[in-house]
Amino acid sequence: MAAMQAIHITLVSLRSISGRLGESLVVTVGIACVVFVLVMTLALASSLTDAIATTGHPDRALVLRNGSVVESLSSLSRENAARLRSLPGIARQRDGDVAVSPEVLVNVMLDDVDGLVLIRGLTRSGFELRPEVRVVEGRTITEGRHELTVGRLAQRSAPSLAIGRHLKVGDVDWRIVGVFESGGDAHESELFADGPTLMAAVGRNELSSATVQLLSADHFGQFHSAVAAIRGANLKAERESDHYRGQAETMSRLSYVIAYVVGAIMAFGATCGALNMTYSTVDARTVEVATLRAIGFGAFPITVAVLVESTLLAVIGAVAGALLAWVFVDGNTFAATQYLGPGASVNHLTLRLDVAAGHMAVGVVWACGIGLIGALLPALRATNRSIARSLQTG
């Protein structure tokens, strides 16, 4: 009986929405804005995490100075880089040389980028031990020349990084000769240059780090012990995958906290709006609610009707907001900055935003919560009023 009453009252209530179109649109649009922002920030957070976390490989090792959190804050002497070549557990490349890539990282400011772009100076070995890096336009750099290849994502965020353009690094003009892709990882936000040539151009005597291709992921323990045993070197070895996963976890926590804090603030405002709208709607229908109760309709069916109407408006707003996020955000690029620690600079990181079904589902759940919370108190107030007083007020 109560269920049939609830269905009947709900249908009547929904048919009357057209008479309250203005108030209903305020709630729907407010919730759509909440869901749009929430889905967008969740997509940003997950894209940032994925870009960093997918950069490393378990069968590659990264050698840094002890205490360094990231490569750009590390230093590695040429002598120590050479000593790495004789350590156990390292694979050999096609030409028989050991797969060790000593690398230097340099930050450069671009006029059309809000932040610093990272140039990675490496040798031929650095390209060979990164098979995921593919030159898709132009050509690769030539050793000894002031040439750059640009990551696809870096190019998408900075129009100045087109093939044929020049970039000043130190006091030297460098020519962009190619564009590479690496599966959307963090390297795709970088520029690659010939390492020795880059060090000479910027006056650097020390390297930043070394990337090493291991015989297999199981050889990391052997290599790690050998690096730690180098007397006076003060170096450490990390699995490349673990190194980037650690960065991703830190960035992920911060990104998701920001996403949910921003979403919660906006959700609070939308809940207040839904609360006010529902109170106004219920107050305007005081006589109608009292009449229903007087002819035998229970408080529960009336409460259900109010909650269903509010939740339906919230779901409509959520779907609209999620679809807008998918249309205007999915597949676009976003220029972010990666914080590298106290006293350090920040690196420019370009992300490809992917709006996933899970992000939209979170937005819909939040919207339903907003609709239910915004309608519950007004519904309880309407059903707890005295029938006689409600009819007199009306």
CSV table of C-alpha atoms in Angstrom, one decimal:
chain,number,residue,atom,x,y,z
A,1,MET,CA,0.0,0.0,0.0
A,2,ALA,CA,2.7,2.5,1.0
A,3,ALA,CA,4.7,1.6,-2.1
A,4,MET,CA,1.7,2.3,-4.4
A,5,GLN,CA,1.1,5.6,-2.6
A,6,ALA,CA,4.8,6.5,-3.1
A,7,ILE,CA,4.6,5.7,-6.8
A,8,HIS,CA,1.5,7.7,-7.3
A,9,ILE,CA,2.7,10.8,-5.4
A,10,THR,CA,6.1,10.7,-7.2
A,11,LEU,CA,4.5,10.6,-10.6
A,12,VAL,CA,2.3,13.6,-9.7
A,13,SER,CA,5.3,15.4,-8.3
A,14,LEU,CA,7.4,14.8,-11.4
A,15,ARG,CA,4.6,16.0,-13.7
A,16,SER,CA,4.5,19.3,-11.8
A,17,ILE,CA,8.2,20.0,-12.4
A,18,SER,CA,7.4,22.1,-15.5
A,19,GLY,CA,5.6,24.5,-13.2
A,20,ARG,CA,8.7,24.9,-11.2
A,21,LEU,CA,11.2,24.9,-14.0
A,22,GLY,CA,13.2,27.9,-12.8
A,23,GLU,CA,14.0,26.4,-9.4
A,24,SER,CA,14.6,23.0,-10.9
A,25,LEU,CA,17.1,24.4,-13.4
A,26,VAL,CA,19.1,26.2,-10.6
A,27,VAL,CA,19.6,22.9,-8.8
A,28,THR,CA,20.4,21.0,-12.0
A,29,VAL,CA,22.9,23.5,-13.3
A,30,GLY,CA,24.6,23.8,-9.9
A,31,ILE,CA,25.1,20.1,-9.7
A,32,ALA,CA,26.3,19.9,-13.3
A,33,CYS,CA,29.0,22.5,-12.5
A,34,VAL,CA,30.0,20.4,-9.4
A,35,VAL,CA,30.3,17.2,-11.4
A,36,PHE,CA,32.1,18.9,-14.3
A,37,VAL,CA,34.8,20.3,-12.0
A,38,LEU,CA,35.0,17.0,-10.0
A,39,VAL,CA,35.4,14.8,-13.1
A,40,MET,CA,37.9,17.2,-14.6
A,41,THR,CA,40.1,17.3,-11.5
A,42,LEU,CA,39.9,13.5,-11.1
A,43,ALA,CA,41.0,13.1,-14.8
A,44,LEU,CA,43.9,15.5,-14.2
A,45,ALA,CA,44.9,13.6,-11.0
A,46,SER,CA,44.8,10.2,-12.6
A,47,SER,CA,46.5,11.4,-15.8
A,48,LEU,CA,49.3,12.9,-13.8
A,49,THR,CA,49.8,9.7,-11.8
A,50,ASP,CA,49.7,7.5,-14.9
A,51,ALA,CA,52.2,9.7,-16.8
A,52,ILE,CA,54.8,9.5,-14.0
A,53,ALA,CA,54.1,5.9,-13.0
A,54,THR,CA,54.4,4.4,-16.5
A,55,THR,CA,57.8,6.1,-17.2
A,56,GLY,CA,60.0,3.5,-15.5
A,57,HIS,CA,60.7,-0.2,-16.3
A,58,PRO,CA,61.7,-2.9,-13.8
A,59,ASP,CA,64.6,-4.2,-15.8
A,60,ARG,CA,66.3,-0.7,-15.9
A,61,ALA,CA,68.1,0.9,-13.0
A,62,LEU,CA,68.7,4.6,-12.2
A,63,VAL,CA,71.9,5.6,-10.5
A,64,LEU,CA,71.7,8.8,-8.4
A,65,ARG,CA,73.7,10.6,-5.7
A,66,ASN,CA,72.7,9.4,-2.2
A,67,GLY,CA,69.9,11.6,-0.8
A,68,SER,CA,68.6,12.8,-4.2
A,69,VAL,CA,64.9,12.4,-4.7
A,70,VAL,CA,64.9,13.2,-8.4
A,71,GLU,CA,67.4,13.2,-11.3
A,72,SER,CA,67.5,17.0,-11.7
A,73,LEU,CA,68.7,17.4,-8.0
A,74,SER,CA,71.4,14.7,-8.4
A,75,SER,CA,75.0,14.8,-9.5
A,76,LEU,CA,77.3,12.1,-10.9
A,77,SER,CA,81.0,12.6,-11.7
A,78,ARG,CA,82.3,11.4,-15.1
A,79,GLU,CA,84.7,9.1,-13.2
A,80,ASN,CA,81.9,7.4,-11.2
A,81,ALA,CA,79.8,7.1,-14.4
A,82,ALA,CA,82.8,5.3,-16.0
A,83,ARG,CA,83.1,3.0,-13.0
A,84,LEU,CA,79.5,1.8,-13.5
A,85,ARG,CA,80.4,0.2,-16.7
A,86,SER,CA,82.4,-2.6,-15.0
A,87,LEU,CA,79.7,-3.6,-12.5
A,88,PRO,CA,77.8,-6.9,-12.7
A,89,GLY,CA,74.3,-7.4,-13.9
A,90,ILE,CA,74.4,-5.0,-16.8
A,91,ALA,CA,73.2,-6.0,-20.3
A,92,ARG,CA,75.1,-5.3,-23.5
A,93,GLN,CA,73.7,-3.6,-26.6
A,94,ARG,CA,73.8,-4.7,-30.2
A,95,ASP,CA,77.3,-3.4,-30.8
A,96,GLY,CA,78.6,-5.2,-27.7
A,97,ASP,CA,79.0,-2.1,-25.6
A,98,VAL,CA,77.6,-2.1,-22.0
A,99,ALA,CA,74.1,-0.6,-21.7
A,100,VAL,CA,74.9,2.4,-19.5
A,101,SER,CA,73.6,5.9,-20.4
A,102,PRO,CA,75.2,8.8,-18.4
A,103,GLU,CA,72.8,11.7,-18.6
A,104,VAL,CA,72.6,15.3,-17.8
A,105,LEU,CA,69.4,17.3,-17.1
A,106,VAL,CA,69.1,21.0,-17.8
A,107,ASN,CA,66.1,23.3,-17.3
A,108,VAL,CA,65.2,26.0,-19.9
A,109,MET,CA,62.5,28.6,-19.8
A,110,LEU,CA,60.2,29.0,-22.8
A,111,ASP,CA,58.2,32.2,-23.6
A,112,ASP,CA,55.0,30.2,-24.4
A,113,VAL,CA,55.2,27.8,-21.4
A,114,ASP,CA,54.4,28.6,-17.8
A,115,GLY,CA,57.3,26.8,-16.2
A,116,LEU,CA,60.6,25.2,-17.0
A,117,VAL,CA,61.1,22.5,-19.7
A,118,LEU,CA,63.5,19.7,-19.1
A,119,ILE,CA,66.3,19.0,-21.6
A,120,ARG,CA,67.8,15.5,-21.2
A,121,GLY,CA,71.3,15.2,-22.6
A,122,LEU,CA,72.1,11.5,-23.4
A,123,THR,CA,74.3,9.4,-25.6
A,124,ARG,CA,73.4,6.9,-28.3
A,125,SER,CA,73.1,4.3,-25.5
A,126,GLY,CA,70.3,6.3,-23.9
A,127,PHE,CA,68.2,5.9,-27.0
A,128,GLU,CA,69.0,2.2,-27.5
A,129,LEU,CA,68.0,1.2,-23.9
A,130,ARG,CA,64.7,3.1,-24.3
A,131,PRO,CA,62.9,1.2,-27.1
A,132,GLU,CA,59.6,2.9,-26.1
A,133,VAL,CA,61.0,6.2,-27.5
A,134,ARG,CA,60.2,6.5,-31.3
A,135,VAL,CA,60.9,9.4,-33.5
A,136,VAL,CA,57.7,10.0,-35.4
A,137,GLU,CA,58.5,13.2,-37.3
A,138,GLY,CA,61.8,14.5,-38.6
A,139,ARG,CA,64.9,12.7,-37.5
A,140,THR,CA,66.9,11.9,-34.4
A,141,ILE,CA,69.8,14.1,-33.2
A,142,THR,CA,73.3,13.8,-34.5
A,143,GLU,CA,76.2,13.5,-32.0
A,144,GLY,CA,78.2,16.6,-31.6
A,145,ARG,CA,75.6,19.0,-33.1
A,146,HIS,CA,73.4,21.5,-31.4
A,147,GLU,CA,70.2,19.6,-32.2
A,148,LEU,CA,67.1,18.7,-30.2
A,149,THR,CA,64.3,16.2,-30.5
A,150,VAL,CA,61.1,17.2,-28.8
A,151,GLY,CA,58.5,15.1,-27.0
A,152,ARG,CA,55.1,15.1,-28.6
A,153,LEU,CA,53.3,16.3,-25.5
A,154,ALA,CA,55.9,19.0,-24.9
A,155,GLN,CA,55.3,20.2,-28.5
A,156,ARG,CA,51.5,20.2,-28.1
A,157,SER,CA,51.8,22.6,-25.1
A,158,ALA,CA,54.5,24.9,-26.7
A,159,PRO,CA,54.0,26.0,-30.3
A,160,SER,CA,57.6,27.3,-30.3
A,161,LEU,CA,58.9,23.7,-30.3
A,162,ALA,CA,58.1,23.0,-34.0
A,163,ILE,CA,60.6,21.3,-36.2
A,164,GLY,CA,63.0,23.8,-37.8
A,165,ARG,CA,62.6,26.3,-35.0
A,166,HIS,CA,65.6,27.3,-32.8
A,167,LEU,CA,65.9,27.3,-29.0
A,168,LYS,CA,68.6,29.1,-27.1
A,169,VAL,CA,70.3,27.0,-24.4
A,170,GLY,CA,73.2,28.7,-22.7
A,171,ASP,CA,74.6,31.0,-25.3
A,172,VAL,CA,74.0,28.6,-28.2
A,173,ASP,CA,71.1,28.3,-30.6
A,174,TRP,CA,69.8,24.7,-30.9
A,175,ARG,CA,67.8,23.5,-33.8
A,176,ILE,CA,64.8,21.2,-33.4
A,177,VAL,CA,65.1,18.4,-35.9
A,178,GLY,CA,62.5,15.8,-34.7
A,179,VAL,CA,59.6,14.8,-32.6
A,180,PHE,CA,59.4,11.7,-30.5
A,181,GLU,CA,56.7,9.8,-28.7
A,182,SER,CA,57.1,7.5,-25.7
A,183,GLY,CA,53.6,6.3,-24.8
A,184,GLY,CA,52.6,9.5,-23.0
A,185,ASP,CA,55.0,9.0,-20.1
A,186,ALA,CA,57.0,11.8,-18.4
A,187,HIS,CA,59.8,11.7,-21.0
A,188,GLU,CA,57.3,12.8,-23.6
A,189,SER,CA,57.3,16.2,-21.9
A,190,GLU,CA,61.1,16.5,-22.3
A,191,LEU,CA,63.5,17.5,-25.0
A,192,PHE,CA,66.5,15.2,-25.9
A,193,ALA,CA,69.9,16.5,-26.8
A,194,ASP,CA,73.4,15.0,-27.2
A,195,GLY,CA,74.8,14.9,-23.7
A,196,PRO,CA,78.4,15.9,-24.1
A,197,THR,CA,77.4,18.8,-26.5
A,198,LEU,CA,74.8,20.0,-24.0
A,199,MET,CA,77.3,19.9,-21.1
A,200,ALA,CA,79.7,22.0,-23.0
A,201,ALA,CA,77.0,24.5,-24.0
A,202,VAL,CA,75.9,25.1,-20.4
A,203,GLY,CA,79.3,24.7,-18.8
A,204,ARG,CA,78.5,21.6,-16.8
A,205,ASN,CA,81.3,19.4,-15.6
A,206,GLU,CA,79.1,16.8,-13.8
A,207,LEU,CA,76.4,14.5,-15.0
A,208,SER,CA,73.0,14.2,-13.3
A,209,SER,CA,72.4,10.5,-13.3
A,210,ALA,CA,72.9,7.3,-15.2
A,211,THR,CA,70.3,4.9,-16.6
A,212,VAL,CA,71.4,1.2,-16.9
A,213,GLN,CA,69.8,-1.7,-18.8
A,214,LEU,CA,70.0,-4.8,-16.6
A,215,LEU,CA,70.3,-8.3,-17.9
A,216,SER,CA,66.9,-8.9,-16.3
A,217,ALA,CA,64.8,-7.5,-13.5
A,218,ASP,CA,66.2,-10.2,-11.2
A,219,HIS,CA,69.7,-8.8,-11.6
A,220,PHE,CA,68.8,-5.6,-9.8
A,221,GLY,CA,69.9,-6.8,-6.3
A,222,GLN,CA,73.3,-7.7,-7.6
A,223,PHE,CA,73.7,-4.4,-9.3
A,224,HIS,CA,72.4,-2.5,-6.4
A,225,SER,CA,74.9,-4.0,-4.0
A,226,ALA,CA,77.8,-3.3,-6.4
A,227,VAL,CA,76.8,0.4,-6.7
A,228,ALA,CA,76.6,0.7,-2.9
A,229,ALA,CA,80.1,-0.9,-2.6
A,230,ILE,CA,81.8,1.7,-4.8
A,231,ARG,CA,84.2,3.3,-2.3
A,232,GLY,CA,83.7,7.1,-1.9
A,233,ALA,CA,81.2,7.4,-4.6
A,234,ASN,CA,78.1,8.1,-2.4
A,235,LEU,CA,75.7,6.7,-5.0
A,236,LYS,CA,72.5,4.7,-4.9
A,237,ALA,CA,70.7,2.5,-7.4
A,238,GLU,CA,67.0,2.3,-7.8
A,239,ARG,CA,64.8,0.3,-10.0
A,240,GLU,CA,63.6,2.8,-12.6
A,241,SER,CA,60.0,1.7,-12.1
A,242,ASP,CA,60.2,2.1,-8.3
A,243,HIS,CA,61.8,5.5,-8.7
A,244,TYR,CA,58.9,6.9,-10.8
A,245,ARG,CA,56.3,5.0,-8.8
A,246,GLY,CA,57.5,6.7,-5.7
A,247,GLN,CA,57.1,10.1,-7.4
A,248,ALA,CA,53.7,9.1,-8.7
A,249,GLU,CA,52.4,8.1,-5.2
A,250,THR,CA,53.4,11.5,-3.8
A,251,MET,CA,51.8,13.4,-6.7
A,252,SER,CA,48.8,11.1,-6.6
A,253,ARG,CA,48.0,11.8,-3.0
A,254,LEU,CA,48.3,15.5,-3.4
A,255,SER,CA,46.3,15.6,-6.7
A,256,TYR,CA,43.4,13.5,-5.3
A,257,VAL,CA,43.3,15.6,-2.1
A,258,ILE,CA,43.0,18.7,-4.2
A,259,ALA,CA,40.3,17.1,-6.4
A,260,TYR,CA,38.1,16.0,-3.5
A,261,VAL,CA,38.6,19.2,-1.5
A,262,VAL,CA,37.6,21.4,-4.5
A,263,GLY,CA,34.7,19.0,-5.2
A,264,ALA,CA,33.6,19.1,-1.5
A,265,ILE,CA,33.6,22.9,-1.4
A,266,MET,CA,31.5,23.1,-4.6
A,267,ALA,CA,29.3,20.2,-3.4
A,268,PHE,CA,28.5,22.1,-0.2
A,269,GLY,CA,27.4,25.1,-2.2
A,270,ALA,CA,25.2,22.9,-4.4
A,271,THR,CA,23.7,21.2,-1.4
A,272,CYS,CA,22.8,24.5,0.1
A,273,GLY,CA,21.2,25.5,-3.2
A,274,ALA,CA,19.2,22.2,-3.4
A,275,LEU,CA,18.2,22.6,0.2
A,276,ASN,CA,16.8,26.1,-0.3
A,277,MET,CA,15.0,25.1,-3.5
A,278,THR,CA,13.4,22.0,-1.9
A,279,TYR,CA,12.4,24.0,1.1
A,280,SER,CA,10.7,26.6,-1.1
A,281,THR,CA,9.0,23.9,-3.2
A,282,VAL,CA,7.7,22.1,-0.1
A,283,ASP,CA,6.5,25.3,1.5
A,284,ALA,CA,4.7,26.2,-1.7
A,285,ARG,CA,3.0,22.8,-1.6
A,286,THR,CA,2.1,22.9,2.1
A,287,VAL,CA,-1.6,22.6,1.4
A,288,GLU,CA,-1.2,19.8,-1.1
A,289,VAL,CA,1.0,17.8,1.2
A,290,ALA,CA,-1.5,18.3,4.1
A,291,THR,CA,-4.4,17.3,1.9
A,292,LEU,CA,-2.7,14.1,0.9
A,293,ARG,CA,-2.0,13.3,4.5
A,294,ALA,CA,-5.6,14.1,5.4
A,295,ILE,CA,-7.1,11.7,2.8
A,296,GLY,CA,-4.9,8.8,4.0
A,297,PHE,CA,-1.5,9.1,2.4
A,298,GLY,CA,1.3,8.3,4.8
A,299,ALA,CA,4.4,10.4,5.7
A,300,PHE,CA,6.7,7.8,4.1
A,301,PRO,CA,5.3,7.9,0.6
A,302,ILE,CA,5.4,11.7,0.6
A,303,THR,CA,9.0,11.7,1.9
A,304,VAL,CA,10.0,9.2,-0.9
A,305,ALA,CA,8.4,11.4,-3.5
A,306,VAL,CA,10.4,14.5,-2.4
A,307,LEU,CA,13.6,12.5,-2.3
A,308,VAL,CA,13.0,10.9,-5.7
A,309,GLU,CA,12.3,14.3,-7.4
A,310,SER,CA,15.5,15.8,-5.9
A,311,THR,CA,17.6,12.8,-6.8
A,312,LEU,CA,16.3,12.8,-10.3
A,313,LEU,CA,17.2,16.4,-10.8
A,314,ALA,CA,20.7,15.7,-9.4
A,315,VAL,CA,21.2,12.7,-11.7
A,316,ILE,CA,20.2,14.9,-14.7
A,317,GLY,CA,22.7,17.5,-13.6
A,318,ALA,CA,25.4,14.9,-13.0
A,319,VAL,CA,24.9,13.3,-16.5
A,320,ALA,CA,25.1,16.8,-18.1
A,321,GLY,CA,28.2,17.7,-16.2
A,322,ALA,CA,29.9,14.4,-16.9
A,323,LEU,CA,29.1,14.6,-20.6
A,324,LEU,CA,30.4,18.2,-20.8
A,325,ALA,CA,33.7,17.0,-19.1
A,326,TRP,CA,34.0,14.2,-21.6
A,327,VAL,CA,33.4,16.5,-24.6
A,328,PHE,CA,35.6,19.4,-23.5
A,329,VAL,CA,38.3,17.7,-21.4
A,330,ASP,CA,38.9,14.2,-22.7
A,331,GLY,CA,41.9,14.0,-25.1
A,332,ASN,CA,43.1,17.5,-24.4
A,333,THR,CA,46.5,18.4,-23.0
A,334,PHE,CA,47.1,20.1,-19.7
A,335,ALA,CA,50.4,21.8,-18.7
A,336,ALA,CA,51.3,21.0,-15.1
A,337,THR,CA,54.3,21.7,-13.0
A,338,GLN,CA,56.0,19.0,-11.0
A,339,TYR,CA,57.4,20.2,-7.6
A,340,LEU,CA,60.9,18.9,-7.0
A,341,GLY,CA,61.4,19.8,-3.3
A,342,PRO,CA,62.4,22.7,-1.1
A,343,GLY,CA,64.7,25.2,-2.8
A,344,ALA,CA,64.3,23.4,-6.2
A,345,SER,CA,62.7,24.5,-9.4
A,346,VAL,CA,59.7,22.9,-10.9
A,347,ASN,CA,59.5,20.9,-14.1
A,348,HIS,CA,57.0,21.5,-16.8
A,349,LEU,CA,54.9,18.3,-17.4
A,350,THR,CA,52.4,18.1,-20.2
A,351,LEU,CA,49.5,15.6,-19.7
A,352,ARG,CA,47.0,14.1,-21.9
A,353,LEU,CA,43.7,14.1,-20.0
A,354,ASP,CA,41.6,11.0,-20.2
A,355,VAL,CA,38.1,11.1,-18.7
A,356,ALA,CA,37.3,7.5,-17.6
A,357,ALA,CA,34.0,5.9,-16.8
A,358,GLY,CA,35.0,5.7,-13.2
A,359,HIS,CA,35.4,9.4,-12.9
A,360,MET,CA,31.9,10.0,-14.3
A,361,ALA,CA,30.5,7.3,-11.9
A,362,VAL,CA,32.1,9.2,-8.9
A,363,GLY,CA,30.4,12.4,-10.1
A,364,VAL,CA,27.0,10.7,-10.4
A,365,VAL,CA,27.4,9.2,-6.9
A,366,TRP,CA,28.3,12.6,-5.5
A,367,ALA,CA,25.3,14.2,-7.3
A,368,CYS,CA,22.9,11.6,-5.8
A,369,GLY,CA,24.3,12.4,-2.3
A,370,ILE,CA,23.8,16.1,-2.9
A,371,GLY,CA,20.2,15.5,-4.0
A,372,LEU,CA,19.3,13.3,-1.1
A,373,ILE,CA,20.9,15.5,1.5
A,374,GLY,CA,19.3,18.6,0.0
A,375,ALA,CA,15.9,17.0,0.1
A,376,LEU,CA,15.8,15.0,3.3
A,377,LEU,CA,15.4,17.8,5.8
A,378,PRO,CA,12.6,19.6,3.8
A,379,ALA,CA,10.8,16.3,3.3
A,380,LEU,CA,10.9,15.5,7.0
A,381,ARG,CA,9.7,19.0,7.9
A,382,ALA,CA,6.8,18.7,5.5
A,383,THR,CA,5.6,15.4,6.9
A,384,ASN,CA,6.0,16.3,10.5
A,385,ARG,CA,3.9,19.4,10.4
A,386,SER,CA,0.4,19.4,11.9
A,387,ILE,CA,-2.2,18.8,9.2
A,388,ALA,CA,-4.6,21.3,10.7
A,389,ARG,CA,-1.9,24.0,11.0
A,390,SER,CA,-0.7,23.4,7.4
A,391,LEU,CA,-4.3,23.7,6.0
A,392,GLN,CA,-4.8,26.9,8.0
A,393,THR,CA,-1.5,28.4,6.8
A,394,GLY,CA,-2.4,27.6,3.2
